[in-house]
Amino acid sequence: MEERELVARAKAGDREAMGELYEAHARRVYTVVRRLVGDEHLAEDLSHEAWVRAFEKLHLFRGDSAFGTWIYRLATNVALNRLRRSSKRDTVESSANLPRIVKAPDDAVVNQRVLSLALDQLPPGYRRVLVLHDVEGWTHEEIAQQLNCSAGTSKSQLHKARARMRKLISPPTSEEGGARGEARL
Amino acid sequence: MTDHLHIERISALLDEPWSDLAAEQHLEACEECRTEFERLSRMRMAFSGLGELEPPRGEWERIQASLEEILGPDDSIVPITASPSWRRRLISSGPVQAAAALALFAGGIFAGLQFTGAGSSSPANVLAGGVIPAVIPATGADRELYDALNEFESMGTPLRQVGFDQPDGGTLDFDAFEAARYAATLEGIIQVLRERLQEAPGDPFASGYLPYALDQRQRLAELLEANGPGSSVVEW
């Protein structure tokens, strides 16, 4: 059955069609939410919230885009709104307070698990831009529109986030806090 | 060399490799900054290779329970594992569309650009499947894309050395710096294509090229990740 038909059936209240739509897009939705919020339990809540809201508001889906795009955007909004609310309470940690994910100096491969753990440790403001740009492939213009900031701010946040990630996943060196980032061009 | 590029400036080079000539020149001369560039590039590549995560077990059942409260009970509830045929159709629709777009691209419909054959060994040729623009577009997105493709043309051949075109996957003794530069340029091209598709969602060139470029990026990421300790690639 075509996805359009599934959507039509789901709009009419057909739970089986909803289940099929869920099955087709659940991983994508959970993944983006999980990476954006950096917390497994919160991601479970928000993914659930996104899906319930999607089926509740499905009559508003006009089919201008694919259903997958729509639910992806909806889930992203749910996650970013939560981050926005919680960022008012959070204080940005200094790099000195961040736990370092220790890697052996001869570890040549960027381990995906280590990368995911480090992502979770980024301050939310950095993480959301890094995830949207480097992981999800959004442009700075799209991010700026979504976050209501300028593309320049998005770029700046991205570069800071990458620098923070490097600190988190790099092996300790004798230059810790030394040359790089201080004697600059 | 005592002064080094700030890491954020190096990070900017990953996305806009042509935007900061002074920084690029510095990289040529400074091994430490070059190493930092390579590390950032590998990290960036690893991000793009992050896979999808499994949703929590029982999520659909919880969603169903919530829907029941909101929409009322439904007699037609069945386990979502039923009927694998629809899943196959949904899964296959993406690649089919991408293949169709690529076929359109290969067929020579290029939204106003004319293309011709290029050198068979260049990375640009590998990436573009044998075509680069023959007529230089004056301005705008077409010109940007043309410049990006030519940037490839002027680069070394790290990917050939990595071995994209080798049946056994190639060797690992490639130039890590060149590979990182290649990756950065590829990112630039992907960025340009995305912006182009944003402006013109039906653009056959961009929609045909982008999946291919993304596939190349994924393959490069996999190769870089597979290139483990003891290889010639600069370690993390």
Tab-separated table of N, CA, C and O in Angstrom, chain A residues 35-124:
chain	number	residue	atom	x	y	z
A	35	ARG	N	19.330	12.136	19.726
A	35	ARG	CA	20.608	12.855	19.546
A	35	ARG	C	20.469	14.320	19.953
A	35	ARG	O	21.394	14.911	20.499
A	36	LEU	N	19.309	14.893	19.703
A	36	LEU	CA	19.137	16.306	20.047
A	36	LEU	C	19.104	16.525	21.550
A	36	LEU	O	19.695	17.477	22.051
A	37	VAL	N	18.408	15.638	22.269
A	37	VAL	CA	18.244	15.909	23.701
A	37	VAL	C	19.343	15.295	24.553
A	37	VAL	O	19.555	15.713	25.684
A	38	GLY	N	20.055	14.322	24.010
A	38	GLY	CA	21.207	13.778	24.728
A	38	GLY	C	20.852	12.995	25.970
A	38	GLY	O	21.697	12.860	26.868
A	39	ASP	N	19.654	12.493	26.043
A	39	ASP	CA	19.244	11.738	27.226
A	39	ASP	C	18.221	10.684	26.808
A	39	ASP	O	17.203	11.019	26.180
A	40	GLU	N	18.491	9.458	27.190
A	40	GLU	CA	17.667	8.358	26.719
A	40	GLU	C	16.224	8.438	27.221
A	40	GLU	O	15.276	8.265	26.460
A	41	HIS	N	16.072	8.709	28.507
A	41	HIS	CA	14.719	8.712	29.084
A	41	HIS	C	13.888	9.875	28.548
A	41	HIS	O	12.709	9.720	28.219
A	42	LEU	N	14.542	11.030	28.446
A	42	LEU	CA	13.830	12.183	27.896
A	42	LEU	C	13.455	11.923	26.436
A	42	LEU	O	12.350	12.267	25.988
A	43	ALA	N	14.368	11.287	25.717
A	43	ALA	CA	14.102	10.978	24.308
A	43	ALA	C	12.901	10.042	24.174
A	43	ALA	O	12.080	10.202	23.263
A	44	GLU	N	12.789	9.087	25.061
A	44	GLU	CA	11.634	8.170	25.019
A	44	GLU	C	10.336	8.956	25.185
A	44	GLU	O	9.370	8.750	24.447
A	45	ASP	N	10.336	9.856	26.159
A	45	ASP	CA	9.130	10.666	26.396
A	45	ASP	C	8.791	11.523	25.176
A	45	ASP	O	7.635	11.623	24.766
A	46	LEU	N	9.833	12.146	24.617
A	46	LEU	CA	9.574	13.093	23.531
A	46	LEU	C	9.212	12.390	22.227
A	46	LEU	O	8.400	12.896	21.448
A	47	SER	N	9.809	11.247	22.008
A	47	SER	CA	9.457	10.477	20.813
A	47	SER	C	7.988	10.053	20.904
A	47	SER	O	7.225	10.173	19.935
A	48	HIS	N	7.611	9.581	22.063
A	48	HIS	CA	6.213	9.199	22.310
A	48	HIS	C	5.295	10.396	22.096
A	48	HIS	O	4.273	10.311	21.398
A	49	GLU	N	5.693	11.521	22.667
A	49	GLU	CA	4.889	12.739	22.538
A	49	GLU	C	4.735	13.146	21.068
A	49	GLU	O	3.637	13.530	20.623
A	50	ALA	N	5.833	13.039	20.329
A	50	ALA	CA	5.784	13.433	18.913
A	50	ALA	C	4.808	12.556	18.130
A	50	ALA	O	4.011	13.059	17.335
A	51	TRP	N	4.863	11.254	18.370
A	51	TRP	CA	3.979	10.356	17.622
A	51	TRP	C	2.506	10.554	17.985
A	51	TRP	O	1.634	10.585	17.118
A	52	VAL	N	2.257	10.711	19.270
A	52	VAL	CA	0.861	10.908	19.688
A	52	VAL	C	0.332	12.210	19.093
A	52	VAL	O	-0.779	12.272	18.563
A	53	ARG	N	1.174	13.243	19.169
A	53	ARG	CA	0.750	14.526	18.620
A	53	ARG	C	0.527	14.413	17.105
A	53	ARG	O	-0.406	14.999	16.552
A	54	ALA	N	1.393	13.663	16.447
A	54	ALA	CA	1.264	13.507	14.986
A	54	ALA	C	-0.074	12.869	14.627
A	54	ALA	O	-0.786	13.362	13.734
A	55	PHE	N	-0.442	11.797	15.318
A	55	PHE	CA	-1.692	11.127	14.962
A	55	PHE	C	-2.908	11.939	15.399
A	55	PHE	O	-3.951	11.914	14.751
A	56	GLU	N	-2.715	12.670	16.476
A	56	GLU	CA	-3.806	13.519	16.939
A	56	GLU	C	-4.061	14.662	15.948
A	56	GLU	O	-5.194	15.078	15.730
A	57	LYS	N	-2.979	15.155	15.366
A	57	LYS	CA	-3.077	16.312	14.459
A	57	LYS	C	-2.959	15.914	12.992
A	57	LYS	O	-2.671	16.762	12.152
A	58	LEU	N	-3.139	14.651	12.721
A	58	LEU	CA	-2.906	14.182	11.353
A	58	LEU	C	-3.812	14.874	10.333
A	58	LEU	O	-3.451	15.011	9.161
A	59	HIS	N	-4.988	15.320	10.775
A	59	HIS	CA	-5.888	16.010	9.846
A	59	HIS	C	-5.272	17.303	9.317
A	59	HIS	O	-5.686	17.832	8.299
A	60	LEU	N	-4.253	17.810	10.052
A	60	LEU	CA	-3.597	19.040	9.603
A	60	LEU	C	-2.533	18.766	8.548
A	60	LEU	O	-2.019	19.694	7.910
A	61	PHE	N	-2.161	17.501	8.399
A	61	PHE	CA	-1.150	17.138	7.395
A	61	PHE	C	-1.796	17.160	6.014
A	61	PHE	O	-2.689	16.374	5.722
A	62	ARG	N	-1.311	18.071	5.176
A	62	ARG	CA	-1.969	18.270	3.884
A	62	ARG	C	-1.335	17.468	2.754
A	62	ARG	O	-1.799	17.480	1.639
A	63	GLY	N	-0.205	16.844	3.056
A	63	GLY	CA	0.448	16.036	2.033
A	63	GLY	C	1.328	16.840	1.098
A	63	GLY	O	1.697	16.359	0.028
A	64	ASP	N	1.684	18.069	1.501
A	64	ASP	CA	2.593	18.857	0.662
A	64	ASP	C	3.980	18.226	0.624
A	64	ASP	O	4.728	18.361	-0.334
A	65	SER	N	4.334	17.596	1.730
A	65	SER	CA	5.610	16.884	1.791
A	65	SER	C	5.299	15.414	2.083
A	65	SER	O	4.141	15.048	2.283
A	66	ALA	N	6.338	14.604	2.114
A	66	ALA	CA	6.136	13.202	2.485
A	66	ALA	C	5.779	13.137	3.964
A	66	ALA	O	6.176	14.019	4.748
A	67	PHE	N	5.061	12.096	4.348
A	67	PHE	CA	4.714	11.959	5.755
A	67	PHE	C	5.982	11.874	6.612
A	67	PHE	O	6.051	12.433	7.709
A	68	GLY	N	6.989	11.178	6.089
A	68	GLY	CA	8.245	11.026	6.832
A	68	GLY	C	8.886	12.366	7.141
A	68	GLY	O	9.414	12.587	8.229
A	69	THR	N	8.837	13.271	6.170
A	69	THR	CA	9.396	14.611	6.383
A	69	THR	C	8.593	15.356	7.440
A	69	THR	O	9.146	16.042	8.300
A	70	TRP	N	7.309	15.198	7.354
A	70	TRP	CA	6.415	15.905	8.296
A	70	TRP	C	6.642	15.434	9.731
A	70	TRP	O	6.828	16.242	10.639
A	71	ILE	N	6.645	14.128	9.926
A	71	ILE	CA	6.816	13.615	11.297
A	71	ILE	C	8.228	13.906	11.802
A	71	ILE	O	8.431	14.193	12.975
A	72	TYR	N	9.200	13.888	10.900
A	72	TYR	CA	10.577	14.204	11.288
A	72	TYR	C	10.665	15.646	11.787
A	72	TYR	O	11.253	15.926	12.830
A	73	ARG	N	10.031	16.532	11.042
A	73	ARG	CA	10.042	17.944	11.445
A	73	ARG	C	9.277	18.143	12.747
A	73	ARG	O	9.707	18.912	13.619
A	74	LEU	N	8.180	17.455	12.851
A	74	LEU	CA	7.377	17.593	14.069
A	74	LEU	C	8.186	17.117	15.279
A	74	LEU	O	8.237	17.786	16.321
A	75	ALA	N	8.834	15.970	15.136
A	75	ALA	CA	9.627	15.428	16.243
A	75	ALA	C	10.799	16.340	16.576
A	75	ALA	O	11.122	16.556	17.752
A	76	THR	N	11.407	16.899	15.537
A	76	THR	CA	12.513	17.828	15.772
A	76	THR	C	12.015	19.040	16.554
A	76	THR	O	12.674	19.509	17.492
A	77	ASN	N	10.855	19.537	16.181
A	77	ASN	CA	10.278	20.681	16.893
A	77	ASN	C	10.007	20.343	18.350
A	77	ASN	O	10.262	21.153	19.248
A	78	VAL	N	9.452	19.177	18.570
A	78	VAL	CA	9.164	18.759	19.947
A	78	VAL	C	10.453	18.750	20.764
A	78	VAL	O	10.514	19.268	21.890
A	79	ALA	N	11.501	18.177	20.191
A	79	ALA	CA	12.778	18.088	20.915
A	79	ALA	C	13.391	19.470	21.129
A	79	ALA	O	13.861	19.791	22.234
A	80	LEU	N	13.368	20.289	20.095
A	80	LEU	CA	13.991	21.611	20.224
A	80	LEU	C	13.211	22.503	21.189
A	80	LEU	O	13.809	23.285	21.936
A	81	ASN	N	11.901	22.368	21.174
A	81	ASN	CA	11.111	23.152	22.134
A	81	ASN	C	11.446	22.757	23.565
A	81	ASN	O	11.528	23.611	24.448
A	82	ARG	N	11.624	21.464	23.768
A	82	ARG	CA	11.988	21.026	25.118
A	82	ARG	C	13.363	21.583	25.514
A	82	ARG	O	13.563	22.041	26.630
A	83	LEU	N	14.292	21.533	24.567
A	83	LEU	CA	15.624	22.075	24.850
A	83	LEU	C	15.544	23.561	25.160
A	83	LEU	O	16.230	24.067	26.038
A	84	ARG	N	14.699	24.251	24.415
A	84	ARG	CA	14.549	25.691	24.607
A	84	ARG	C	14.050	25.981	26.022
A	84	ARG	O	14.542	26.864	26.698
A	85	ARG	N	13.066	25.189	26.422
A	85	ARG	CA	12.510	25.400	27.771
A	85	ARG	C	13.551	25.081	28.838
A	85	ARG	O	13.737	25.830	29.783
A	86	SER	N	14.237	23.966	28.650
A	86	SER	CA	15.169	23.552	29.704
A	86	SER	C	16.428	24.403	29.703
A	86	SER	O	17.088	24.529	30.725
A	87	SER	N	16.753	25.031	28.557
A	87	SER	CA	17.990	25.825	28.527
A	87	SER	C	17.882	27.039	29.429
A	87	SER	O	18.882	27.602	29.850
A	88	LYS	N	16.650	27.436	29.728
A	88	LYS	CA	16.493	28.574	30.637
A	88	LYS	C	16.942	28.197	32.048
A	88	LYS	O	17.338	29.034	32.843
A	89	ARG	N	16.845	26.904	32.342
A	89	ARG	CA	17.255	26.468	33.683
A	89	ARG	C	18.722	26.073	33.719
A	89	ARG	O	19.380	26.174	34.722
A	90	ASP	N	19.216	25.579	32.595
A	90	ASP	CA	20.581	25.052	32.578
A	90	ASP	C	21.614	26.167	32.590
A	90	ASP	O	21.393	27.245	32.073
A	91	THR	N	22.746	25.877	33.153
A	91	THR	CA	23.878	26.765	32.996
A	91	THR	C	24.880	26.058	32.107
A	91	THR	O	25.040	24.848	32.199
A	92	VAL	N	25.523	26.817	31.253
A	92	VAL	CA	26.504	26.197	30.361
A	92	VAL	C	27.734	25.808	31.174
A	92	VAL	O	28.288	26.622	31.896
A	93	GLU	N	28.082	24.571	31.030
A	93	GLU	CA	29.235	24.094	31.775
A	93	GLU	C	30.517	24.625	31.153
A	93	GLU	O	30.603	24.793	29.954
A	94	SER	N	31.499	24.849	31.981
A	94	SER	CA	32.803	25.193	31.424
A	94	SER	C	33.489	23.908	31.008
A	94	SER	O	33.182	22.834	31.508
A	95	SER	N	34.422	24.038	30.092
A	95	SER	CA	35.084	22.826	29.602
A	95	SER	C	35.828	22.128	30.726
A	95	SER	O	36.008	20.913	30.713
A	96	ALA	N	36.266	22.894	31.720
A	96	ALA	CA	36.998	22.274	32.826
A	96	ALA	C	36.101	21.329	33.617
A	96	ALA	O	36.569	20.356	34.206
A	97	ASN	N	34.799	21.607	33.615
A	97	ASN	CA	33.885	20.762	34.386
A	97	ASN	C	33.407	19.545	33.620
A	97	ASN	O	32.804	18.653	34.188
A	98	LEU	N	33.642	19.544	32.324
A	98	LEU	CA	33.135	18.433	31.533
A	98	LEU	C	33.993	17.195	31.739
A	98	LEU	O	35.211	17.273	31.686
A	99	PRO	N	33.343	16.056	31.954
A	99	PRO	CA	34.126	14.840	32.056
A	99	PRO	C	34.759	14.510	30.711
A	99	PRO	O	34.121	14.666	29.675
A	100	ARG	N	36.003	14.118	30.721
A	100	ARG	CA	36.643	13.743	29.471
A	100	ARG	C	36.415	12.265	29.197
A	100	ARG	O	36.492	11.441	30.091
A	101	ILE	N	36.092	11.974	27.965
A	101	ILE	CA	35.985	10.580	27.576
A	101	ILE	C	37.374	10.135	27.174
A	101	ILE	O	37.909	10.562	26.159
A	102	VAL	N	37.953	9.323	28.004
A	102	VAL	CA	39.364	9.005	27.814
A	102	VAL	C	39.532	8.063	26.626
A	102	VAL	O	38.825	7.078	26.485
A	103	LYS	N	40.475	8.404	25.809
A	103	LYS	CA	40.830	7.526	24.692
A	103	LYS	C	42.330	7.298	24.736
A	103	LYS	O	43.095	8.195	25.029
A	104	ALA	N	42.731	6.076	24.446
A	104	ALA	CA	44.157	5.802	24.397
A	104	ALA	C	44.776	6.595	23.260
A	104	ALA	O	44.155	6.787	22.219
A	105	PRO	N	46.018	7.070	23.435
A	105	PRO	CA	46.647	7.872	22.399
A	105	PRO	C	46.762	7.159	21.055
A	105	PRO	O	46.810	7.785	20.020
A	106	ASP	N	46.804	5.823	21.079
A	106	ASP	CA	46.968	5.126	19.806
A	106	ASP	C	45.627	4.701	19.209
A	106	ASP	O	45.556	3.929	18.285
A	107	ASP	N	44.550	5.226	19.785
A	107	ASP	CA	43.237	4.872	19.251
A	107	ASP	C	42.975	5.698	18.001
A	107	ASP	O	42.616	6.861	18.073
A	108	ALA	N	43.177	5.094	16.846
A	108	ALA	CA	43.146	5.875	15.609
A	108	ALA	C	41.753	6.048	15.037
A	108	ALA	O	41.531	6.865	14.177
A	109	VAL	N	40.814	5.287	15.514
A	109	VAL	CA	39.501	5.298	14.893
A	109	VAL	C	38.506	6.076	15.749
A	109	VAL	O	38.501	5.970	16.958
A	110	VAL	N	37.711	6.882	15.103
A	110	VAL	CA	36.673	7.588	15.835
A	110	VAL	C	35.546	6.592	16.086
A	110	VAL	O	34.750	6.309	15.212
A	111	ASN	N	35.540	6.081	17.283
A	111	ASN	CA	34.544	5.079	17.622
A	111	ASN	C	33.174	5.732	17.720
A	111	ASN	O	33.006	6.748	18.389
A	112	GLN	N	32.189	5.124	17.081
A	112	GLN	CA	30.871	5.748	17.045
A	112	GLN	C	30.224	5.813	18.427
A	112	GLN	O	29.498	6.745	18.727
A	113	ARG	N	30.509	4.810	19.239
A	113	ARG	CA	29.927	4.821	20.582
A	113	ARG	C	30.513	5.976	21.399
A	113	ARG	O	29.813	6.676	22.109
A	114	VAL	N	31.836	6.137	21.269
A	114	VAL	CA	32.494	7.236	21.973
A	114	VAL	C	31.943	8.577	21.489
A	114	VAL	O	31.673	9.482	22.286
A	115	LEU	N	31.753	8.657	20.199
A	115	LEU	CA	31.222	9.893	19.624
A	115	LEU	C	29.822	10.195	20.181
A	115	LEU	O	29.510	11.332	20.540
A	116	SER	N	29.002	9.159	20.266
A	116	SER	CA	27.653	9.353	20.784
A	116	SER	C	27.686	9.772	22.250
A	116	SER	O	26.925	10.645	22.678
A	117	LEU	N	28.573	9.140	23.027
A	117	LEU	CA	28.691	9.513	24.433
A	117	LEU	C	29.139	10.962	24.580
A	117	LEU	O	28.617	11.709	25.405
A	118	ALA	N	30.097	11.344	23.756
A	118	ALA	CA	30.594	12.718	23.824
A	118	ALA	C	29.505	13.711	23.434
A	118	ALA	O	29.364	14.774	24.038
A	119	LEU	N	28.714	13.347	22.432
A	119	LEU	CA	27.602	14.210	22.008
A	119	LEU	C	26.667	14.495	23.184
A	119	LEU	O	26.214	15.620	23.384
A	120	ASP	N	26.387	13.442	23.938
A	120	ASP	CA	25.479	13.599	25.076
A	120	ASP	C	26.026	14.575	26.107
A	120	ASP	O	25.275	15.143	26.894
A	121	GLN	N	27.351	14.739	26.128
A	121	GLN	CA	27.959	15.592	27.151
A	121	GLN	C	28.085	17.051	26.730
A	121	GLN	O	28.471	17.890	27.529
A	122	LEU	N	27.777	17.318	25.495
A	122	LEU	CA	27.841	18.716	25.047
A	122	LEU	C	26.736	19.541	25.692
A	122	LEU	O	25.639	19.024	25.930
A	123	PRO	N	26.989	20.810	25.944
A	123	PRO	CA	25.895	21.690	26.377
A	123	PRO	C	24.800	21.681	25.306
A	123	PRO	O	25.109	21.621	24.106
A	124	PRO	N	23.533	21.747	25.710
A	124	PRO	CA	22.428	21.610	24.753
A	124	PRO	C	22.508	22.563	23.564
A	124	PRO	O	22.200	22.178	22.435
